[in-house]
Amino acid sequence: MKIMSAAAAALVLAAGSAAAQGYPNKPITVVVPFAAGGPTDITARIVAEPMSKALGQNVLVENVAGAAGQTGSTRVAGAAPDGYTLIMGHMGTHAASVGLNPNLKYDPATSFQPIGLANASPIVVVARKDFPAKDLKEFIAYVQKNPDKVTQAHAGVGSVSSTTCILFNAQAKLGKVNAAAYRGTGPALNDLLGGQVDFMCDQLTNLAPQINAGGIKAYAVASAARSPAIPDVPTSTEAGLPGYRIESWNALFAPKGTPPEVVAKLVDALDKALNDETTKKRFAELGSLLPTAEERKPDGLLAVVKRDIDMLTPTLKASGVTIGN
Ligand code: ASP
């Protein structure tokens, strides 16, 4: 009996490792936990094509929006750990959610097998193009005086846009502002362009073309230096709010338990995708920053996740905002 069990176990192991060796032999799905057209979707689609080339199989993007990205993340945390279902997470789904959602159904640091960081993106404070403030100082003064007239767009509590505006609103002492939640900042940007909402804090990846075309106003980029993608936009320090410094990122994760051979192939494919000339060009146009060699690896990504959970959780808990308010 004992021998049979051992043999059966060996067979299962051998079958698992044979499957890993033949990986991938069918299309791979990357879940984007937000609506199409936003920065997470844009990033996933940019890297999916060169990853398909590197892996010899199609890498497909599937949008599973809801609950600030937590619906898609929960689904992938529970998916088969076979390398065929991945998630393009970000600083919201895989760090900020911890400080904002006491009922989070996954642990960003332990429920996934990290693959690697896909990019980093400065956060920019933007408003509809006819917002009655010419710079950040006027914007802050206007919102402080007219809180009821202003609506902030975001992608749900726990998203990057909500989190980075919680930090911005606190730094700028804006008090409580009205907010409209979307299934991603793609649709939120459409409403900002249409003037249905007033302002947003979001990844530059989503905003550079509309900032440069004058479709929206940009008041500040929350990084140490200006971005070459939007050279006319001042840093938060130049604009008078030096404490407001925050950058987001997107990253690829698999379910926990994914075989090491599969992880190695995905790490290599992501690295190749990031070294692809078209990827580099698109990222540069969108103000997206390429990750370091270390950040492209599972341990480097895990370190970023843990760093940002530690950095964000105390401030977000102190903000008093939780899922549902
Ligand atoms: N930028 C978004 C966020 O606020 C999500 C998206 O990629 O659409 O988290």
CSV table of C-alpha atoms and ligand atoms in Angstrom, one decimal:
chain,number,residue,atom,x,y,z
A,1,MET,CA,0.0,0.0,0.0
A,2,LYS,CA,2.8,2.3,1.1
A,3,ILE,CA,4.7,1.4,-2.1
A,4,MET,CA,1.7,2.1,-4.2
A,5,SER,CA,1.2,5.5,-2.7
A,6,ALA,CA,4.8,6.4,-3.2
A,7,ALA,CA,4.6,5.2,-6.8
A,8,ALA,CA,1.4,7.1,-7.4
A,9,ALA,CA,3.0,10.2,-5.9
A,10,ALA,CA,6.0,9.8,-8.1
A,11,LEU,CA,3.8,9.4,-11.2
A,12,VAL,CA,1.9,12.6,-10.3
A,13,LEU,CA,5.1,14.5,-9.8
A,14,ALA,CA,6.5,13.2,-13.1
A,15,ALA,CA,3.3,14.1,-14.9
A,16,GLY,CA,3.5,17.6,-13.4
A,17,SER,CA,7.1,18.1,-14.3
A,18,ALA,CA,6.5,16.8,-17.8
A,19,ALA,CA,3.7,19.3,-18.2
A,20,ALA,CA,6.0,22.0,-17.0
A,21,GLN,CA,8.6,21.0,-19.5
A,22,GLY,CA,6.2,21.1,-22.4
A,23,TYR,CA,5.0,24.6,-21.2
A,24,PRO,CA,3.4,26.4,-22.9
A,25,ASN,CA,1.4,24.3,-25.2
A,26,LYS,CA,-1.8,26.4,-25.3
A,27,PRO,CA,-2.6,30.2,-25.0
A,28,ILE,CA,-1.8,32.0,-21.8
A,29,THR,CA,-4.3,34.4,-20.3
A,30,VAL,CA,-3.2,37.6,-18.5
A,31,VAL,CA,-6.0,38.9,-16.4
A,32,VAL,CA,-6.2,42.7,-16.3
A,33,PRO,CA,-8.3,43.5,-13.2
A,34,PHE,CA,-9.6,46.8,-14.6
A,35,ALA,CA,-11.5,48.0,-17.7
A,36,ALA,CA,-9.9,48.1,-21.1
A,37,GLY,CA,-8.1,51.3,-22.1
A,38,GLY,CA,-6.5,52.2,-18.7
A,39,PRO,CA,-2.8,52.0,-17.7
A,40,THR,CA,-2.9,48.4,-16.5
A,41,ASP,CA,-4.6,47.3,-19.7
A,42,ILE,CA,-2.2,49.4,-21.8
A,43,THR,CA,0.8,47.9,-20.0
A,44,ALA,CA,-0.5,44.3,-20.3
A,45,ARG,CA,-1.1,44.7,-24.0
A,46,ILE,CA,2.3,46.2,-24.7
A,47,VAL,CA,4.1,43.3,-23.1
A,48,ALA,CA,1.7,40.5,-24.2
A,49,GLU,CA,2.8,40.7,-27.8
A,50,PRO,CA,6.6,40.3,-27.3
A,51,MET,CA,5.9,37.7,-24.6
A,52,SER,CA,3.9,35.7,-27.1
A,53,LYS,CA,6.8,35.8,-29.4
A,54,ALA,CA,9.2,34.7,-26.7
A,55,LEU,CA,7.0,31.8,-25.5
A,56,GLY,CA,5.8,30.6,-28.9
A,57,GLN,CA,2.1,30.8,-27.7
A,58,ASN,CA,-0.5,33.6,-27.7
A,59,VAL,CA,-0.6,35.7,-24.5
A,60,LEU,CA,-4.2,36.9,-24.3
A,61,VAL,CA,-5.5,39.8,-22.2
A,62,GLU,CA,-8.8,39.4,-20.4
A,63,ASN,CA,-10.4,42.3,-18.5
A,64,VAL,CA,-11.9,41.2,-15.2
A,65,ALA,CA,-12.9,44.5,-13.6
A,66,GLY,CA,-14.5,45.1,-10.2
A,67,ALA,CA,-13.7,46.0,-6.6
A,68,ALA,CA,-10.7,48.2,-7.4
A,69,GLY,CA,-9.0,45.2,-9.1
A,70,GLN,CA,-9.6,42.9,-6.2
A,71,THR,CA,-12.1,40.7,-8.1
A,72,GLY,CA,-9.6,39.7,-10.8
A,73,SER,CA,-6.8,39.3,-8.3
A,74,THR,CA,-8.9,37.0,-6.1
A,75,ARG,CA,-9.8,35.0,-9.2
A,76,VAL,CA,-6.2,34.5,-10.2
A,77,ALA,CA,-5.0,33.7,-6.6
A,78,GLY,CA,-7.5,30.8,-6.8
A,79,ALA,CA,-6.7,29.7,-10.4
A,80,ALA,CA,-4.8,26.5,-11.3
A,81,PRO,CA,-1.0,27.1,-10.8
A,82,ASP,CA,-0.1,25.9,-14.2
A,83,GLY,CA,1.2,29.1,-15.8
A,84,TYR,CA,-1.9,29.5,-18.1
A,85,THR,CA,-3.6,32.2,-15.9
A,86,LEU,CA,-1.6,35.2,-14.8
A,87,ILE,CA,-2.5,38.6,-13.5
A,88,MET,CA,-1.2,42.1,-14.3
A,89,GLY,CA,-1.4,43.5,-10.8
A,90,HIS,CA,-0.3,46.9,-9.5
A,91,MET,CA,0.5,48.9,-6.4
A,92,GLY,CA,-3.2,49.0,-5.6
A,93,THR,CA,-4.2,45.4,-5.9
A,94,HIS,CA,-0.9,44.1,-4.5
A,95,ALA,CA,-0.1,46.7,-1.7
A,96,ALA,CA,-2.6,49.4,-1.0
A,97,SER,CA,-5.5,46.9,-0.8
A,98,VAL,CA,-4.0,45.6,2.4
A,99,GLY,CA,-4.4,48.9,4.3
A,100,LEU,CA,-7.9,49.6,2.9
A,101,ASN,CA,-9.8,46.3,2.8
A,102,PRO,CA,-10.0,44.4,6.1
A,103,ASN,CA,-11.7,41.5,4.2
A,104,LEU,CA,-9.2,41.1,1.4
A,105,LYS,CA,-9.5,37.5,0.1
A,106,TYR,CA,-5.8,37.2,-0.8
A,107,ASP,CA,-2.5,38.1,0.7
A,108,PRO,CA,-0.5,40.0,-2.0
A,109,ALA,CA,2.8,38.7,-0.5
A,110,THR,CA,1.9,35.0,-0.1
A,111,SER,CA,-1.1,34.1,-2.3
A,112,PHE,CA,0.9,34.6,-5.6
A,113,GLN,CA,4.1,33.5,-7.3
A,114,PRO,CA,5.7,36.8,-8.3
A,115,ILE,CA,7.1,36.8,-11.8
A,116,GLY,CA,8.4,40.3,-12.3
A,117,LEU,CA,7.8,44.0,-12.4
A,118,ALA,CA,6.6,45.2,-15.8
A,119,ASN,CA,7.0,49.0,-15.4
A,120,ALA,CA,6.9,51.9,-13.0
A,121,SER,CA,4.9,55.0,-13.6
A,122,PRO,CA,4.9,58.5,-12.0
A,123,ILE,CA,1.6,59.7,-10.6
A,124,VAL,CA,0.2,62.9,-12.1
A,125,VAL,CA,-2.6,65.2,-10.8
A,126,VAL,CA,-4.8,66.1,-13.7
A,127,ALA,CA,-8.1,68.0,-14.1
A,128,ARG,CA,-10.6,68.7,-16.9
A,129,LYS,CA,-9.2,71.1,-19.4
A,130,ASP,CA,-11.5,74.0,-18.4
A,131,PHE,CA,-11.0,73.6,-14.6
A,132,PRO,CA,-10.8,77.2,-13.2
A,133,ALA,CA,-7.3,77.0,-11.8
A,134,LYS,CA,-4.1,77.6,-13.8
A,135,ASP,CA,-1.7,75.8,-11.4
A,136,LEU,CA,-1.5,73.5,-8.4
A,137,LYS,CA,-1.7,76.3,-5.8
A,138,GLU,CA,-4.9,77.7,-7.4
A,139,PHE,CA,-6.3,74.2,-7.8
A,140,ILE,CA,-5.8,73.5,-4.1
A,141,ALA,CA,-7.3,76.8,-3.0
A,142,TYR,CA,-10.3,76.3,-5.3
A,143,VAL,CA,-11.1,72.8,-4.0
A,144,GLN,CA,-10.6,74.0,-0.4
A,145,LYS,CA,-13.2,76.8,-1.0
A,146,ASN,CA,-15.6,74.8,-3.2
A,147,PRO,CA,-15.5,71.2,-2.0
A,148,ASP,CA,-19.1,70.5,-3.1
A,149,LYS,CA,-18.5,71.6,-6.6
A,150,VAL,CA,-15.7,69.2,-7.3
A,151,THR,CA,-15.7,65.5,-8.1
A,152,GLN,CA,-12.7,63.3,-8.2
A,153,ALA,CA,-12.6,60.2,-10.4
A,154,HIS,CA,-11.0,57.0,-9.4
A,155,ALA,CA,-11.0,53.2,-10.1
A,156,GLY,CA,-12.5,52.1,-6.7
A,157,VAL,CA,-11.2,52.2,-3.2
A,158,GLY,CA,-7.9,50.4,-3.1
A,159,SER,CA,-7.0,51.3,-6.7
A,160,VAL,CA,-3.9,53.4,-7.5
A,161,SER,CA,-6.0,56.4,-8.4
A,162,SER,CA,-7.9,56.3,-5.2
A,163,THR,CA,-4.9,55.6,-3.0
A,164,THR,CA,-2.6,58.3,-4.5
A,165,CYS,CA,-5.4,60.8,-4.2
A,166,ILE,CA,-6.0,59.9,-0.6
A,167,LEU,CA,-2.3,60.8,-0.1
A,168,PHE,CA,-2.6,63.9,-2.3
A,169,ASN,CA,-5.8,65.1,-0.6
A,170,ALA,CA,-4.2,64.7,2.8
A,171,GLN,CA,-1.0,66.5,1.8
A,172,ALA,CA,-2.9,69.4,0.2
A,173,LYS,CA,-5.5,69.5,3.0
A,174,LEU,CA,-8.4,69.2,0.7
A,175,GLY,CA,-10.7,67.7,3.3
A,176,LYS,CA,-13.4,65.3,2.1
A,177,VAL,CA,-14.1,65.6,-1.7
A,178,ASN,CA,-16.9,63.9,-3.7
A,179,ALA,CA,-15.7,60.9,-5.6
A,180,ALA,CA,-16.9,58.9,-8.6
A,181,ALA,CA,-15.7,55.3,-8.8
A,182,TYR,CA,-15.1,53.6,-12.2
A,183,ARG,CA,-14.1,50.1,-13.3
A,184,GLY,CA,-10.7,51.5,-14.3
A,185,THR,CA,-9.1,54.8,-15.2
A,186,GLY,CA,-9.6,54.2,-18.9
A,187,PRO,CA,-13.4,55.0,-18.5
A,188,ALA,CA,-12.6,57.6,-15.8
A,189,LEU,CA,-10.3,59.5,-18.3
A,190,ASN,CA,-13.1,59.5,-20.9
A,191,ASP,CA,-15.3,61.3,-18.4
A,192,LEU,CA,-12.6,63.7,-17.4
A,193,LEU,CA,-12.1,64.5,-21.1
A,194,GLY,CA,-15.9,65.0,-21.4
A,195,GLY,CA,-15.9,67.2,-18.3
A,196,GLN,CA,-18.3,65.0,-16.3
A,197,VAL,CA,-15.7,64.8,-13.5
A,198,ASP,CA,-13.2,67.3,-12.3
A,199,PHE,CA,-9.9,65.7,-11.4
A,200,MET,CA,-7.9,62.5,-10.9
A,201,CYS,CA,-4.6,61.2,-9.7
A,202,ASP,CA,-3.4,58.5,-12.0
A,203,GLN,CA,-0.4,56.8,-13.6
A,204,LEU,CA,1.2,58.8,-16.4
A,205,THR,CA,1.0,55.7,-18.6
A,206,ASN,CA,-2.7,56.5,-19.0
A,207,LEU,CA,-2.4,60.3,-19.4
A,208,ALA,CA,0.6,61.4,-21.5
A,209,PRO,CA,-1.1,61.6,-24.9
A,210,GLN,CA,-4.1,63.6,-23.5
A,211,ILE,CA,-1.9,65.9,-21.5
A,212,ASN,CA,0.3,66.7,-24.5
A,213,ALA,CA,-2.8,67.1,-26.8
A,214,GLY,CA,-4.4,69.6,-24.3
A,215,GLY,CA,-7.4,67.3,-23.6
A,216,ILE,CA,-6.8,67.5,-19.9
A,217,LYS,CA,-4.8,69.8,-17.6
A,218,ALA,CA,-1.8,68.5,-15.6
A,219,TYR,CA,-0.9,70.3,-12.4
A,220,ALA,CA,2.0,68.2,-11.1
A,221,VAL,CA,4.0,65.0,-11.5
A,222,ALA,CA,4.7,63.4,-8.1
A,223,SER,CA,8.3,62.5,-8.8
A,224,ALA,CA,11.7,63.9,-8.1
A,225,ALA,CA,12.3,65.0,-11.7
A,226,ARG,CA,10.0,66.0,-14.6
A,227,SER,CA,9.1,63.3,-17.0
A,228,PRO,CA,10.5,63.6,-20.6
A,229,ALA,CA,7.1,62.4,-21.8
A,230,ILE,CA,5.4,65.5,-20.4
A,231,PRO,CA,8.3,68.0,-20.1
A,232,ASP,CA,6.1,71.1,-19.4
A,233,VAL,CA,4.5,69.6,-16.3
A,234,PRO,CA,6.2,70.7,-13.1
A,235,THR,CA,7.1,68.3,-10.3
A,236,SER,CA,5.1,68.5,-7.1
A,237,THR,CA,8.1,70.2,-5.5
A,238,GLU,CA,8.2,72.9,-8.2
A,239,ALA,CA,4.4,73.2,-8.0
A,240,GLY,CA,4.6,73.9,-4.2
A,241,LEU,CA,3.7,70.5,-2.7
A,242,PRO,CA,7.1,68.9,-2.1
A,243,GLY,CA,5.7,66.2,0.3
A,244,TYR,CA,3.7,64.6,-2.5
A,245,ARG,CA,5.9,62.0,-4.0
A,246,ILE,CA,4.5,58.7,-5.2
A,247,GLU,CA,5.1,56.3,-8.0
A,248,SER,CA,3.1,53.3,-9.1
A,249,TRP,CA,4.0,50.1,-10.8
A,250,ASN,CA,2.5,47.2,-12.7
A,251,ALA,CA,3.7,43.6,-12.3
A,252,LEU,CA,3.0,40.1,-13.4
A,253,PHE,CA,2.0,37.4,-10.9
A,254,ALA,CA,1.0,33.7,-11.2
A,255,PRO,CA,-1.0,31.7,-8.7
A,256,LYS,CA,1.1,30.3,-5.8
A,257,GLY,CA,2.4,26.8,-6.5
A,258,THR,CA,3.3,27.4,-10.1
A,259,PRO,CA,6.2,25.0,-11.0
A,260,PRO,CA,9.7,26.6,-11.0
A,261,GLU,CA,10.3,25.6,-14.7
A,262,VAL,CA,7.2,27.5,-15.7
A,263,VAL,CA,8.1,30.5,-13.5
A,264,ALA,CA,11.6,30.6,-15.1
A,265,LYS,CA,10.1,30.6,-18.6
A,266,LEU,CA,7.7,33.5,-17.7
A,267,VAL,CA,10.5,35.5,-16.1
A,268,ASP,CA,12.6,35.1,-19.2
A,269,ALA,CA,9.7,36.0,-21.5
A,270,LEU,CA,8.9,39.1,-19.5
A,271,ASP,CA,12.5,40.2,-19.6
A,272,LYS,CA,12.7,39.7,-23.4
A,273,ALA,CA,9.4,41.7,-23.7
A,274,LEU,CA,10.9,44.6,-21.8
A,275,ASN,CA,14.1,44.5,-23.9
A,276,ASP,CA,12.0,44.6,-27.1
A,277,GLU,CA,12.6,47.9,-29.0
A,278,THR,CA,8.8,48.5,-29.6
A,279,THR,CA,8.2,48.1,-25.8
A,280,LYS,CA,10.9,50.5,-25.0
A,281,LYS,CA,9.6,53.1,-27.5
A,282,ARG,CA,6.0,52.8,-26.3
A,283,PHE,CA,7.0,53.0,-22.6
A,284,ALA,CA,9.1,56.1,-23.4
A,285,GLU,CA,6.1,57.8,-25.1
A,286,LEU,CA,3.9,57.0,-22.2
A,287,GLY,CA,6.4,58.0,-19.5
A,288,SER,CA,6.6,54.4,-18.2
A,289,LEU,CA,9.9,53.5,-16.6
A,290,LEU,CA,11.6,50.1,-17.3
A,291,PRO,CA,12.3,48.0,-14.2
A,292,THR,CA,15.8,47.2,-13.1
A,293,ALA,CA,17.2,43.7,-13.7
A,294,GLU,CA,16.5,42.9,-10.0
A,295,GLU,CA,12.9,44.0,-10.1
A,296,ARG,CA,12.3,41.8,-13.2
A,297,LYS,CA,12.8,38.7,-11.0
A,298,PRO,CA,10.4,37.1,-8.5
A,299,ASP,CA,12.5,38.1,-5.4
A,300,GLY,CA,12.9,41.6,-6.6
A,301,LEU,CA,9.1,42.0,-7.2
A,302,LEU,CA,8.3,40.4,-3.8
A,303,ALA,CA,10.6,43.0,-2.2
A,304,VAL,CA,8.7,45.8,-3.9
A,305,VAL,CA,5.3,44.4,-2.8
A,306,LYS,CA,6.5,44.1,0.8
A,307,ARG,CA,8.1,47.5,0.7
A,308,ASP,CA,4.9,49.2,-0.5
A,309,ILE,CA,2.6,47.3,1.9
A,310,ASP,CA,4.8,48.5,4.7
A,311,MET,CA,5.0,52.1,3.3
A,312,LEU,CA,1.3,52.5,2.6
A,313,THR,CA,-0.6,50.5,5.2
A,314,PRO,CA,-0.1,52.8,8.2
A,315,THR,CA,-1.0,56.0,6.3
A,316,LEU,CA,-4.0,54.4,4.6
A,317,LYS,CA,-5.3,52.9,7.9
A,318,ALA,CA,-4.9,56.4,9.5
A,319,SER,CA,-6.8,58.0,6.7
A,320,GLY,CA,-10.0,56.3,8.0
A,321,VAL,CA,-11.0,55.3,4.5
A,322,THR,CA,-12.1,51.7,4.1
A,323,ILE,CA,-13.8,49.7,1.3
A,324,GLY,CA,-17.3,50.8,1.3
A,325,ASN,CA,-16.9,54.5,2.1
B,1,ASP,N1,-5.1,53.2,-13.0
B,1,ASP,C1,-6.0,52.4,-12.4
B,1,ASP,C2,-6.0,52.5,-10.9
B,1,ASP,O1,-6.4,53.6,-10.5
B,1,ASP,C3,-6.5,51.2,-12.9
B,1,ASP,C4,-6.4,51.0,-14.3
B,1,ASP,O2,-5.4,50.5,-14.7
B,1,ASP,O3,-7.4,51.2,-15.0
B,1,ASP,O4,-5.7,51.7,-10.1
